[in-house]
Amino acid sequence: MDPETEPQEKKKKPVGRPRKKVIVLDDPKGIVREPVNKDSFMELAFIQINLLKTLFTMFNSMVIKAMVFNFDEDKINIFISDEHDNMNMSLNISGEKVFSYYCQEPFNVTVYYNELNQLLKNLEKNYWSKIMFRSAESTRNSIMQLMFERSELNMYDIHPIKISKDVSSSDVLVPEGRKKLQFTLPAEDFKIMIAKVKRIGDERLTIERFDKKLLKLIFTKKTGVDDNIRILKNDEKIKLESDLDEGELFTATIKVDTIQPFSASQLCRDVVWTFYENKVFTLTGKIKADTKNKAAPELMDIVFTLRCIS
């Protein structure tokens, strides 16, 4: 057969998904003495894109008007208030644990949540490798920039965010008085328990302890028949602490809807529950840099402050 007329063998197409290109970034720097951009007053860079997606998915279940960013030389605090459920949340981040952080001197900015959330929908495009919050010296009281970086193309998207003024919010909840009760639950148990309450109960959970007796978690049924009760027998395992007088009964009932998004997010390894004398309680935990990796280092602290319904 003439080689010129001989049929050419077709190349086989690769089977399966194309291999994901590995993006190589510089090593994390933590707190830096000089910003990337010379005119920056503050720069905060993250490479934990999936974590930011998970956080904002949780935020979207809340009724948030504004977010307050408190920048210090070595740390960042982000404060959020839920206008509907009278709930506060704060994220406390060490500058040493992020990809890079520079802050010339302490300052605060407030931004409207909806505007920031619209921009962060860019994270749904999985090719971004870094995100930076930036304030320039000349506009630090009026504009904050949000920068998306795609390292392999050396490409940036830059979006301005207006700084809000006179944003009213609900009263800030503050724990007061004695710490009446505190215990710790693994995140997986927290998630399963809250899901169970929503499935069989009327969306209320009551925590009860009498004197030095065992801790009870009570799921109230909608039908009015006997309640479901979970008894936690090992005080040491759940790191239980209580400040109850002899013969004192402590009860606190909470609304499950307000904490269900946090339980579902699985952001933390463990969740610490703390109840105070003024019927305010907190849920605290340490957020991992990669929520899917159990060995990932902790990146920030999260604190929910809520009011008991009774």
mmCIF file with all atom_site columns, C-alpha atoms in Angstrom, residues 32-148:
data_model
loop_
_atom_site.group_PDB
_atom_site.id
_atom_site.type_symbol
_atom_site.label_atom_id
_atom_site.label_alt_id
_atom_site.label_comp_id
_atom_site.label_asym_id
_atom_site.label_entity_id
_atom_site.label_seq_id
_atom_site.pdbx_PDB_ins_code
_atom_site.Cartn_x
_atom_site.Cartn_y
_atom_site.Cartn_z
_atom_site.occupancy
_atom_site.B_iso_or_equiv
_atom_site.pdbx_formal_charge
_atom_site.auth_seq_id
_atom_site.auth_comp_id
_atom_site.auth_asym_id
_atom_site.auth_atom_id
_atom_site.pdbx_PDB_model_num
ATOM 1   C CA . VAL A 1 32  ? 5.629   41.678 56.706 1.00 0.00 ? 32  VAL A CA 1
ATOM 2   C CA . ARG A 1 33  ? 7.480   44.981 57.162 1.00 0.00 ? 33  ARG A CA 1
ATOM 3   C CA . GLU A 1 34  ? 6.867   46.253 53.638 1.00 0.00 ? 34  GLU A CA 1
ATOM 4   C CA . PRO A 1 35  ? 3.650   45.986 51.569 1.00 0.00 ? 35  PRO A CA 1
ATOM 5   C CA . VAL A 1 36  ? 3.542   44.568 48.044 1.00 0.00 ? 36  VAL A CA 1
ATOM 6   C CA . ASN A 1 37  ? 2.159   47.885 46.776 1.00 0.00 ? 37  ASN A CA 1
ATOM 7   C CA . LYS A 1 38  ? 4.213   50.843 47.938 1.00 0.00 ? 38  LYS A CA 1
ATOM 8   C CA . ASP A 1 39  ? 1.226   53.116 48.593 1.00 0.00 ? 39  ASP A CA 1
ATOM 9   C CA . SER A 1 40  ? -0.635  50.538 50.735 1.00 0.00 ? 40  SER A CA 1
ATOM 10  C CA . PHE A 1 41  ? -1.693  51.435 54.244 1.00 0.00 ? 41  PHE A CA 1
ATOM 11  C CA . MET A 1 42  ? -2.943  47.855 54.826 1.00 0.00 ? 42  MET A CA 1
ATOM 12  C CA . GLU A 1 43  ? -2.707  44.567 52.929 1.00 0.00 ? 43  GLU A CA 1
ATOM 13  C CA . LEU A 1 44  ? -4.273  41.260 53.982 1.00 0.00 ? 44  LEU A CA 1
ATOM 14  C CA . ALA A 1 45  ? -3.746  38.276 51.642 1.00 0.00 ? 45  ALA A CA 1
ATOM 15  C CA . PHE A 1 46  ? -5.351  34.809 51.846 1.00 0.00 ? 46  PHE A CA 1
ATOM 16  C CA . ILE A 1 47  ? -4.702  31.680 49.797 1.00 0.00 ? 47  ILE A CA 1
ATOM 17  C CA . GLN A 1 48  ? -7.376  29.624 51.634 1.00 0.00 ? 48  GLN A CA 1
ATOM 18  C CA . ILE A 1 49  ? -9.977  30.151 48.896 1.00 0.00 ? 49  ILE A CA 1
ATOM 19  C CA . ASN A 1 50  ? -12.141 27.136 49.826 1.00 0.00 ? 50  ASN A CA 1
ATOM 20  C CA . LEU A 1 51  ? -12.283 28.283 53.443 1.00 0.00 ? 51  LEU A CA 1
ATOM 21  C CA . LEU A 1 52  ? -13.504 31.730 52.386 1.00 0.00 ? 52  LEU A CA 1
ATOM 22  C CA . LYS A 1 53  ? -16.214 30.066 50.285 1.00 0.00 ? 53  LYS A CA 1
ATOM 23  C CA . THR A 1 54  ? -17.376 28.039 53.300 1.00 0.00 ? 54  THR A CA 1
ATOM 24  C CA . LEU A 1 55  ? -17.404 31.094 55.565 1.00 0.00 ? 55  LEU A CA 1
ATOM 25  C CA . PHE A 1 56  ? -19.482 33.183 53.170 1.00 0.00 ? 56  PHE A CA 1
ATOM 26  C CA . THR A 1 57  ? -21.900 30.312 52.596 1.00 0.00 ? 57  THR A CA 1
ATOM 27  C CA . MET A 1 58  ? -22.498 30.377 56.349 1.00 0.00 ? 58  MET A CA 1
ATOM 28  C CA . PHE A 1 59  ? -22.769 34.192 56.400 1.00 0.00 ? 59  PHE A CA 1
ATOM 29  C CA . ASN A 1 60  ? -25.447 34.047 53.685 1.00 0.00 ? 60  ASN A CA 1
ATOM 30  C CA . SER A 1 61  ? -27.748 32.200 56.076 1.00 0.00 ? 61  SER A CA 1
ATOM 31  C CA . MET A 1 62  ? -27.652 35.213 58.403 1.00 0.00 ? 62  MET A CA 1
ATOM 32  C CA . VAL A 1 63  ? -29.289 38.637 58.058 1.00 0.00 ? 63  VAL A CA 1
ATOM 33  C CA . ILE A 1 64  ? -26.200 40.831 57.848 1.00 0.00 ? 64  ILE A CA 1
ATOM 34  C CA . LYS A 1 65  ? -26.200 44.517 57.062 1.00 0.00 ? 65  LYS A CA 1
ATOM 35  C CA . ALA A 1 66  ? -22.527 45.332 57.522 1.00 0.00 ? 66  ALA A CA 1
ATOM 36  C CA . MET A 1 67  ? -19.140 43.878 58.470 1.00 0.00 ? 67  MET A CA 1
ATOM 37  C CA . VAL A 1 68  ? -16.657 45.738 60.648 1.00 0.00 ? 68  VAL A CA 1
ATOM 38  C CA . PHE A 1 69  ? -12.946 45.129 60.044 1.00 0.00 ? 69  PHE A CA 1
ATOM 39  C CA . ASN A 1 70  ? -10.605 46.066 62.901 1.00 0.00 ? 70  ASN A CA 1
ATOM 40  C CA . PHE A 1 71  ? -7.004  46.061 61.670 1.00 0.00 ? 71  PHE A CA 1
ATOM 41  C CA . ASP A 1 72  ? -4.149  46.092 64.193 1.00 0.00 ? 72  ASP A CA 1
ATOM 42  C CA . GLU A 1 73  ? -0.402  45.787 63.625 1.00 0.00 ? 73  GLU A CA 1
ATOM 43  C CA . ASP A 1 74  ? -0.381  42.040 64.299 1.00 0.00 ? 74  ASP A CA 1
ATOM 44  C CA . LYS A 1 75  ? -4.007  40.853 64.146 1.00 0.00 ? 75  LYS A CA 1
ATOM 45  C CA . ILE A 1 76  ? -7.368  41.324 62.463 1.00 0.00 ? 76  ILE A CA 1
ATOM 46  C CA . ASN A 1 77  ? -10.854 41.145 63.958 1.00 0.00 ? 77  ASN A CA 1
ATOM 47  C CA . ILE A 1 78  ? -13.950 40.884 61.750 1.00 0.00 ? 78  ILE A CA 1
ATOM 48  C CA . PHE A 1 79  ? -17.228 41.608 63.523 1.00 0.00 ? 79  PHE A CA 1
ATOM 49  C CA . ILE A 1 80  ? -20.673 40.685 62.159 1.00 0.00 ? 80  ILE A CA 1
ATOM 50  C CA . SER A 1 81  ? -24.109 41.303 63.632 1.00 0.00 ? 81  SER A CA 1
ATOM 51  C CA . ASP A 1 82  ? -27.225 39.384 62.587 1.00 0.00 ? 82  ASP A CA 1
ATOM 52  C CA . GLU A 1 83  ? -30.044 41.933 62.429 1.00 0.00 ? 83  GLU A CA 1
ATOM 53  C CA . HIS A 1 84  ? -32.810 39.318 62.610 1.00 0.00 ? 84  HIS A CA 1
ATOM 54  C CA . ASP A 1 85  ? -31.763 36.891 65.348 1.00 0.00 ? 85  ASP A CA 1
ATOM 55  C CA . ASN A 1 86  ? -29.896 39.288 67.644 1.00 0.00 ? 86  ASN A CA 1
ATOM 56  C CA . MET A 1 87  ? -26.652 37.363 67.253 1.00 0.00 ? 87  MET A CA 1
ATOM 57  C CA . ASN A 1 88  ? -23.055 38.559 67.002 1.00 0.00 ? 88  ASN A CA 1
ATOM 58  C CA . MET A 1 89  ? -20.106 36.787 65.455 1.00 0.00 ? 89  MET A CA 1
ATOM 59  C CA . SER A 1 90  ? -16.430 37.653 65.417 1.00 0.00 ? 90  SER A CA 1
ATOM 60  C CA . LEU A 1 91  ? -13.432 36.195 63.613 1.00 0.00 ? 91  LEU A CA 1
ATOM 61  C CA . ASN A 1 92  ? -10.056 36.754 65.256 1.00 0.00 ? 92  ASN A CA 1
ATOM 62  C CA . ILE A 1 93  ? -7.095  36.258 62.922 1.00 0.00 ? 93  ILE A CA 1
ATOM 63  C CA . SER A 1 94  ? -3.392  36.398 63.753 1.00 0.00 ? 94  SER A CA 1
ATOM 64  C CA . GLY A 1 95  ? -1.352  38.206 61.109 1.00 0.00 ? 95  GLY A CA 1
ATOM 65  C CA . GLU A 1 96  ? 1.314   35.512 61.462 1.00 0.00 ? 96  GLU A CA 1
ATOM 66  C CA . LYS A 1 97  ? -1.056  32.809 60.161 1.00 0.00 ? 97  LYS A CA 1
ATOM 67  C CA . VAL A 1 98  ? -2.243  34.373 56.893 1.00 0.00 ? 98  VAL A CA 1
ATOM 68  C CA . PHE A 1 99  ? -0.346  34.405 53.596 1.00 0.00 ? 99  PHE A CA 1
ATOM 69  C CA . SER A 1 100 ? 0.807   37.979 54.223 1.00 0.00 ? 100 SER A CA 1
ATOM 70  C CA . TYR A 1 101 ? -0.284  40.913 56.363 1.00 0.00 ? 101 TYR A CA 1
ATOM 71  C CA . TYR A 1 102 ? 0.841   44.522 56.566 1.00 0.00 ? 102 TYR A CA 1
ATOM 72  C CA . CYS A 1 103 ? -0.775  47.278 58.624 1.00 0.00 ? 103 CYS A CA 1
ATOM 73  C CA . GLN A 1 104 ? 0.897   50.645 59.128 1.00 0.00 ? 104 GLN A CA 1
ATOM 74  C CA . GLU A 1 105 ? -1.185  51.491 62.218 1.00 0.00 ? 105 GLU A CA 1
ATOM 75  C CA . PRO A 1 106 ? -4.519  50.373 63.757 1.00 0.00 ? 106 PRO A CA 1
ATOM 76  C CA . PHE A 1 107 ? -7.705  51.471 61.991 1.00 0.00 ? 107 PHE A CA 1
ATOM 77  C CA . ASN A 1 108 ? -11.304 50.305 61.447 1.00 0.00 ? 108 ASN A CA 1
ATOM 78  C CA . VAL A 1 109 ? -13.512 50.115 58.366 1.00 0.00 ? 109 VAL A CA 1
ATOM 79  C CA . THR A 1 110 ? -17.158 49.151 57.910 1.00 0.00 ? 110 THR A CA 1
ATOM 80  C CA . VAL A 1 111 ? -18.465 47.781 54.613 1.00 0.00 ? 111 VAL A CA 1
ATOM 81  C CA . TYR A 1 112 ? -21.932 46.789 53.469 1.00 0.00 ? 112 TYR A CA 1
ATOM 82  C CA . TYR A 1 113 ? -22.184 43.003 53.417 1.00 0.00 ? 113 TYR A CA 1
ATOM 83  C CA . ASN A 1 114 ? -24.192 42.703 50.179 1.00 0.00 ? 114 ASN A CA 1
ATOM 84  C CA . GLU A 1 115 ? -21.623 44.658 48.196 1.00 0.00 ? 115 GLU A CA 1
ATOM 85  C CA . LEU A 1 116 ? -18.740 42.552 49.515 1.00 0.00 ? 116 LEU A CA 1
ATOM 86  C CA . ASN A 1 117 ? -20.653 39.306 49.014 1.00 0.00 ? 117 ASN A CA 1
ATOM 87  C CA . GLN A 1 118 ? -21.391 40.125 45.359 1.00 0.00 ? 118 GLN A CA 1
ATOM 88  C CA . LEU A 1 119 ? -17.673 40.581 44.705 1.00 0.00 ? 119 LEU A CA 1
ATOM 89  C CA . LEU A 1 120 ? -16.730 37.417 46.556 1.00 0.00 ? 120 LEU A CA 1
ATOM 90  C CA . LYS A 1 121 ? -18.941 35.402 44.212 1.00 0.00 ? 121 LYS A CA 1
ATOM 91  C CA . ASN A 1 122 ? -15.833 35.569 42.019 1.00 0.00 ? 122 ASN A CA 1
ATOM 92  C CA . LEU A 1 123 ? -14.494 32.794 44.254 1.00 0.00 ? 123 LEU A CA 1
ATOM 93  C CA . GLU A 1 124 ? -16.852 30.397 42.453 1.00 0.00 ? 124 GLU A CA 1
ATOM 94  C CA . LYS A 1 125 ? -14.391 30.575 39.568 1.00 0.00 ? 125 LYS A CA 1
ATOM 95  C CA . ASN A 1 126 ? -11.897 28.015 40.789 1.00 0.00 ? 126 ASN A CA 1
ATOM 96  C CA . TYR A 1 127 ? -8.849  29.478 39.067 1.00 0.00 ? 127 TYR A CA 1
ATOM 97  C CA . TRP A 1 128 ? -8.127  32.207 41.652 1.00 0.00 ? 128 TRP A CA 1
ATOM 98  C CA . SER A 1 129 ? -5.085  31.423 43.788 1.00 0.00 ? 129 SER A CA 1
ATOM 99  C CA . LYS A 1 130 ? -5.004  34.409 46.144 1.00 0.00 ? 130 LYS A CA 1
ATOM 100 C CA . ILE A 1 131 ? -7.309  37.136 47.420 1.00 0.00 ? 131 ILE A CA 1
ATOM 101 C CA . MET A 1 132 ? -6.149  40.398 48.998 1.00 0.00 ? 132 MET A CA 1
ATOM 102 C CA . PHE A 1 133 ? -7.932  43.118 50.963 1.00 0.00 ? 133 PHE A CA 1
ATOM 103 C CA . ARG A 1 134 ? -6.065  46.391 50.498 1.00 0.00 ? 134 ARG A CA 1
ATOM 104 C CA . SER A 1 135 ? -6.345  50.002 51.648 1.00 0.00 ? 135 SER A CA 1
ATOM 105 C CA . ALA A 1 136 ? -4.251  52.757 50.114 1.00 0.00 ? 136 ALA A CA 1
ATOM 106 C CA . GLU A 1 137 ? -2.904  55.612 52.219 1.00 0.00 ? 137 GLU A CA 1
ATOM 107 C CA . SER A 1 138 ? -4.814  58.269 50.267 1.00 0.00 ? 138 SER A CA 1
ATOM 108 C CA . THR A 1 139 ? -8.239  56.535 50.324 1.00 0.00 ? 139 THR A CA 1
ATOM 109 C CA . ARG A 1 140 ? -8.214  54.479 53.541 1.00 0.00 ? 140 ARG A CA 1
ATOM 110 C CA . ASN A 1 141 ? -11.249 56.314 54.926 1.00 0.00 ? 141 ASN A CA 1
ATOM 111 C CA . SER A 1 142 ? -13.382 55.953 51.785 1.00 0.00 ? 142 SER A CA 1
ATOM 112 C CA . ILE A 1 143 ? -12.337 52.911 49.712 1.00 0.00 ? 143 ILE A CA 1
ATOM 113 C CA . MET A 1 144 ? -11.004 49.413 50.374 1.00 0.00 ? 144 MET A CA 1
ATOM 114 C CA . GLN A 1 145 ? -9.887  47.279 47.420 1.00 0.00 ? 145 GLN A CA 1
ATOM 115 C CA . LEU A 1 146 ? -10.515 43.595 46.860 1.00 0.00 ? 146 LEU A CA 1
ATOM 116 C CA . MET A 1 147 ? -7.875  41.990 44.611 1.00 0.00 ? 147 MET A CA 1
ATOM 117 C CA . PHE A 1 148 ? -8.154  38.538 43.020 1.00 0.00 ? 148 PHE A CA 1
#
